[in-house]
C-alpha atoms as an extended CHARMM CRD file, in Angstrom:
* protein
*
        86  EXT
         1         1  MET       CA             48.0140000000       35.0830000000       28.3130000000  PROA      1               0.0000000000
         2         2  SER       CA             46.0870000000       33.4660000000       25.4420000000  PROA      2               0.0000000000
         3         3  ASP       CA             43.6890000000       30.9490000000       24.2140000000  PROA      3               0.0000000000
         4         4  TYR       CA             46.2280000000       28.4180000000       23.1230000000  PROA      4               0.0000000000
         5         5  PRO       CA             46.1220000000       25.0600000000       25.0380000000  PROA      5               0.0000000000
         6         6  SER       CA             47.9880000000       25.2810000000       28.4510000000  PROA      6               0.0000000000
         7         7  ASP       CA             48.5320000000       21.6840000000       28.9000000000  PROA      7               0.0000000000
         8         8  LEU       CA             50.3330000000       20.1030000000       25.8390000000  PROA      8               0.0000000000
         9         9  SER       CA             51.2480000000       16.7910000000       27.6220000000  PROA      9               0.0000000000
        10        10  ALA       CA             48.3060000000       14.8390000000       26.3060000000  PROA      10              0.0000000000
        11        11  LEU       CA             48.9410000000       15.5230000000       22.7500000000  PROA      11              0.0000000000
        12        12  THR       CA             51.0300000000       13.2960000000       20.5210000000  PROA      12              0.0000000000
        13        13  GLY       CA             54.0150000000       14.5460000000       18.1100000000  PROA      13              0.0000000000
        14        14  PRO       CA             51.7160000000       14.7150000000       15.1360000000  PROA      14              0.0000000000
        15        15  GLN       CA             48.8980000000       16.7350000000       17.3220000000  PROA      15              0.0000000000
        16        16  LEU       CA             51.5270000000       19.0300000000       18.5290000000  PROA      16              0.0000000000
        17        17  VAL       CA             52.4870000000       19.8560000000       14.9210000000  PROA      17              0.0000000000
        18        18  ARG       CA             48.9070000000       20.3040000000       13.7320000000  PROA      18              0.0000000000
        19        19  ALA       CA             47.9920000000       22.4430000000       16.6250000000  PROA      19              0.0000000000
        20        20  PHE       CA             51.2100000000       24.9050000000       15.7510000000  PROA      20              0.0000000000
        21        21  LEU       CA             50.3180000000       24.7300000000       12.0400000000  PROA      21              0.0000000000
        22        22  ALA       CA             46.6790000000       25.5670000000       12.7380000000  PROA      22              0.0000000000
        23        23  GLU       CA             47.8260000000       28.9520000000       14.6100000000  PROA      23              0.0000000000
        24        24  ILE       CA             50.6030000000       30.2680000000       12.2690000000  PROA      24              0.0000000000
        25        25  ASP       CA             48.3620000000       32.0380000000        9.6840000000  PROA      25              0.0000000000
        26        26  LYS       CA             46.1280000000       33.4800000000       12.1410000000  PROA      26              0.0000000000
        27        27  PRO       CA             46.5460000000       37.5630000000       12.4010000000  PROA      27              0.0000000000
        28        28  ARG       CA             48.0430000000       38.9980000000       15.5870000000  PROA      28              0.0000000000
        29        29  THR       CA             47.7400000000       42.7790000000       15.9630000000  PROA      29              0.0000000000
        30        30  THR       CA             48.9300000000       43.2780000000       19.0360000000  PROA      30              0.0000000000
        31        31  PRO       CA             52.2220000000       42.8720000000       21.0310000000  PROA      31              0.0000000000
        32        32  ALA       CA             50.2700000000       40.8750000000       23.4200000000  PROA      32              0.0000000000
        33        33  GLU       CA             48.8520000000       38.5110000000       20.7500000000  PROA      33              0.0000000000
        34        34  ARG       CA             52.3690000000       38.0880000000       19.0600000000  PROA      34              0.0000000000
        35        35  ALA       CA             53.9630000000       37.3740000000       22.3910000000  PROA      35              0.0000000000
        36        36  ALA       CA             51.3000000000       34.8240000000       23.1720000000  PROA      36              0.0000000000
        37        37  PHE       CA             52.0100000000       33.0640000000       20.0050000000  PROA      37              0.0000000000
        38        38  PHE       CA             55.6590000000       32.7460000000       20.4160000000  PROA      38              0.0000000000
        39        39  ASP       CA             55.2320000000       31.5620000000       23.8290000000  PROA      39              0.0000000000
        40        40  PHE       CA             53.0310000000       28.5610000000       22.5670000000  PROA      40              0.0000000000
        41        41  LYS       CA             55.4400000000       28.0880000000       19.7320000000  PROA      41              0.0000000000
        42        42  ALA       CA             58.1250000000       27.6180000000       22.3510000000  PROA      42              0.0000000000
        43        43  ARG       CA             56.0810000000       25.0830000000       24.3680000000  PROA      43              0.0000000000
        44        44  VAL       CA             55.3960000000       23.2200000000       21.3830000000  PROA      44              0.0000000000
        45        45  PHE       CA             58.8350000000       23.1070000000       20.2200000000  PROA      45              0.0000000000
        46        46  ALA       CA             59.8090000000       22.2790000000       23.7760000000  PROA      46              0.0000000000
        47        47  ALA       CA             57.6390000000       19.3620000000       24.1640000000  PROA      47              0.0000000000
        48        48  LEU       CA             58.7890000000       18.0190000000       20.7390000000  PROA      48              0.0000000000
        49        49  ALA       CA             62.4460000000       18.3770000000       22.0210000000  PROA      49              0.0000000000
        50        50  GLU       CA             61.7000000000       16.8400000000       25.1410000000  PROA      50              0.0000000000
        51        51  ARG       CA             60.0710000000       13.8740000000       23.5650000000  PROA      51              0.0000000000
        52        52  ASN       CA             62.1900000000       13.2330000000       20.7870000000  PROA      52              0.0000000000
        53        53  ASN       CA             65.4290000000       14.2240000000       22.0910000000  PROA      53              0.0000000000
        54        54  ASP       CA             65.9540000000       16.4150000000       19.2670000000  PROA      54              0.0000000000
        55        55  PRO       CA             68.4020000000       19.3330000000       19.3790000000  PROA      55              0.0000000000
        56        56  GLU       CA             66.8630000000       21.2060000000       16.4550000000  PROA      56              0.0000000000
        57        57  ALA       CA             63.3820000000       21.3930000000       18.1760000000  PROA      57              0.0000000000
        58        58  PHE       CA             65.1730000000       22.6590000000       21.3160000000  PROA      58              0.0000000000
        59        59  GLN       CA             66.8820000000       25.3530000000       19.3370000000  PROA      59              0.0000000000
        60        60  ALA       CA             63.6150000000       26.4910000000       17.7510000000  PROA      60              0.0000000000
        61        61  ALA       CA             61.7890000000       26.6180000000       21.4180000000  PROA      61              0.0000000000
        62        62  GLU       CA             64.7450000000       28.6970000000       22.4660000000  PROA      62              0.0000000000
        63        63  ARG       CA             64.2830000000       31.2210000000       19.4750000000  PROA      63              0.0000000000
        64        64  ALA       CA             60.7100000000       31.3780000000       20.0870000000  PROA      64              0.0000000000
        65        65  ARG       CA             61.2590000000       32.1580000000       23.7840000000  PROA      65              0.0000000000
        66        66  ALA       CA             63.7720000000       35.0500000000       22.8670000000  PROA      66              0.0000000000
        67        67  HSD       CA             61.2110000000       36.4950000000       20.2270000000  PROA      67              0.0000000000
        68        68  ARG       CA             58.5970000000       36.4460000000       23.1290000000  PROA      68              0.0000000000
        69        69  ASP       CA             61.0270000000       37.9470000000       25.6340000000  PROA      69              0.0000000000
        70        70  ARG       CA             61.8500000000       40.8430000000       23.1880000000  PROA      70              0.0000000000
        71        71  ILE       CA             58.4150000000       41.7150000000       22.2110000000  PROA      71              0.0000000000
        72        72  LEU       CA             57.3090000000       41.7570000000       26.1380000000  PROA      72              0.0000000000
        73        73  SER       CA             60.4990000000       44.0370000000       26.9040000000  PROA      73              0.0000000000
        74        74  GLY       CA             59.1950000000       46.4790000000       23.8880000000  PROA      74              0.0000000000
        75        75  VAL       CA             55.8240000000       46.2930000000       25.6960000000  PROA      75              0.0000000000
        76        76  ALA       CA             57.3340000000       47.0690000000       28.9340000000  PROA      76              0.0000000000
        77        77  ALA       CA             59.4280000000       49.9960000000       27.6320000000  PROA      77              0.0000000000
        78        78  ASP       CA             56.3260000000       51.4240000000       26.1280000000  PROA      78              0.0000000000
        79        79  GLU       CA             54.5000000000       51.2150000000       29.1780000000  PROA      79              0.0000000000
        80        80  ALA       CA             57.3930000000       52.7620000000       31.0670000000  PROA      80              0.0000000000
        81        81  ARG       CA             57.4610000000       55.6890000000       28.4570000000  PROA      81              0.0000000000
        82        82  ASN       CA             53.7060000000       56.1430000000       28.7040000000  PROA      82              0.0000000000
        83        83  GLY       CA             53.7630000000       56.3860000000       32.3180000000  PROA      83              0.0000000000
        84        84  GLY       CA             52.3230000000       52.8310000000       32.5900000000  PROA      84              0.0000000000
        85        85  ASP       CA             49.5290000000       53.5470000000       30.3410000000  PROA      85              0.0000000000
        86        86  LEU       CA             49.3220000000       51.8310000000       26.8630000000  PROA      86              0.0000000000
C-alpha cells in the first residue's frame, strides 16, 4: 500500500514516534497516499497502545483506521461512478 515500514515490531516507542513525526508534513496528493498515511498512523498508534496498554493511543489508532476507511470508501465510490476507471 505504501513505502511506510510494514514491520513496526522492532522499533522502540521513541522510534515509533520519530517515524510517525517524520511522515506528518509530507505532501499527500492522492486519496491512496492519504489512506496509506492513515493506515501507517493506525499501525503506529496500535503498536504504542499494545506496548503501553494506553487507551488514548488505542483510540487514536481507531480514529486513524476510520479516516483510512472513509478515504478508501470514497475511492471505491468514485471508481463505481466512473465505471471502474479512475
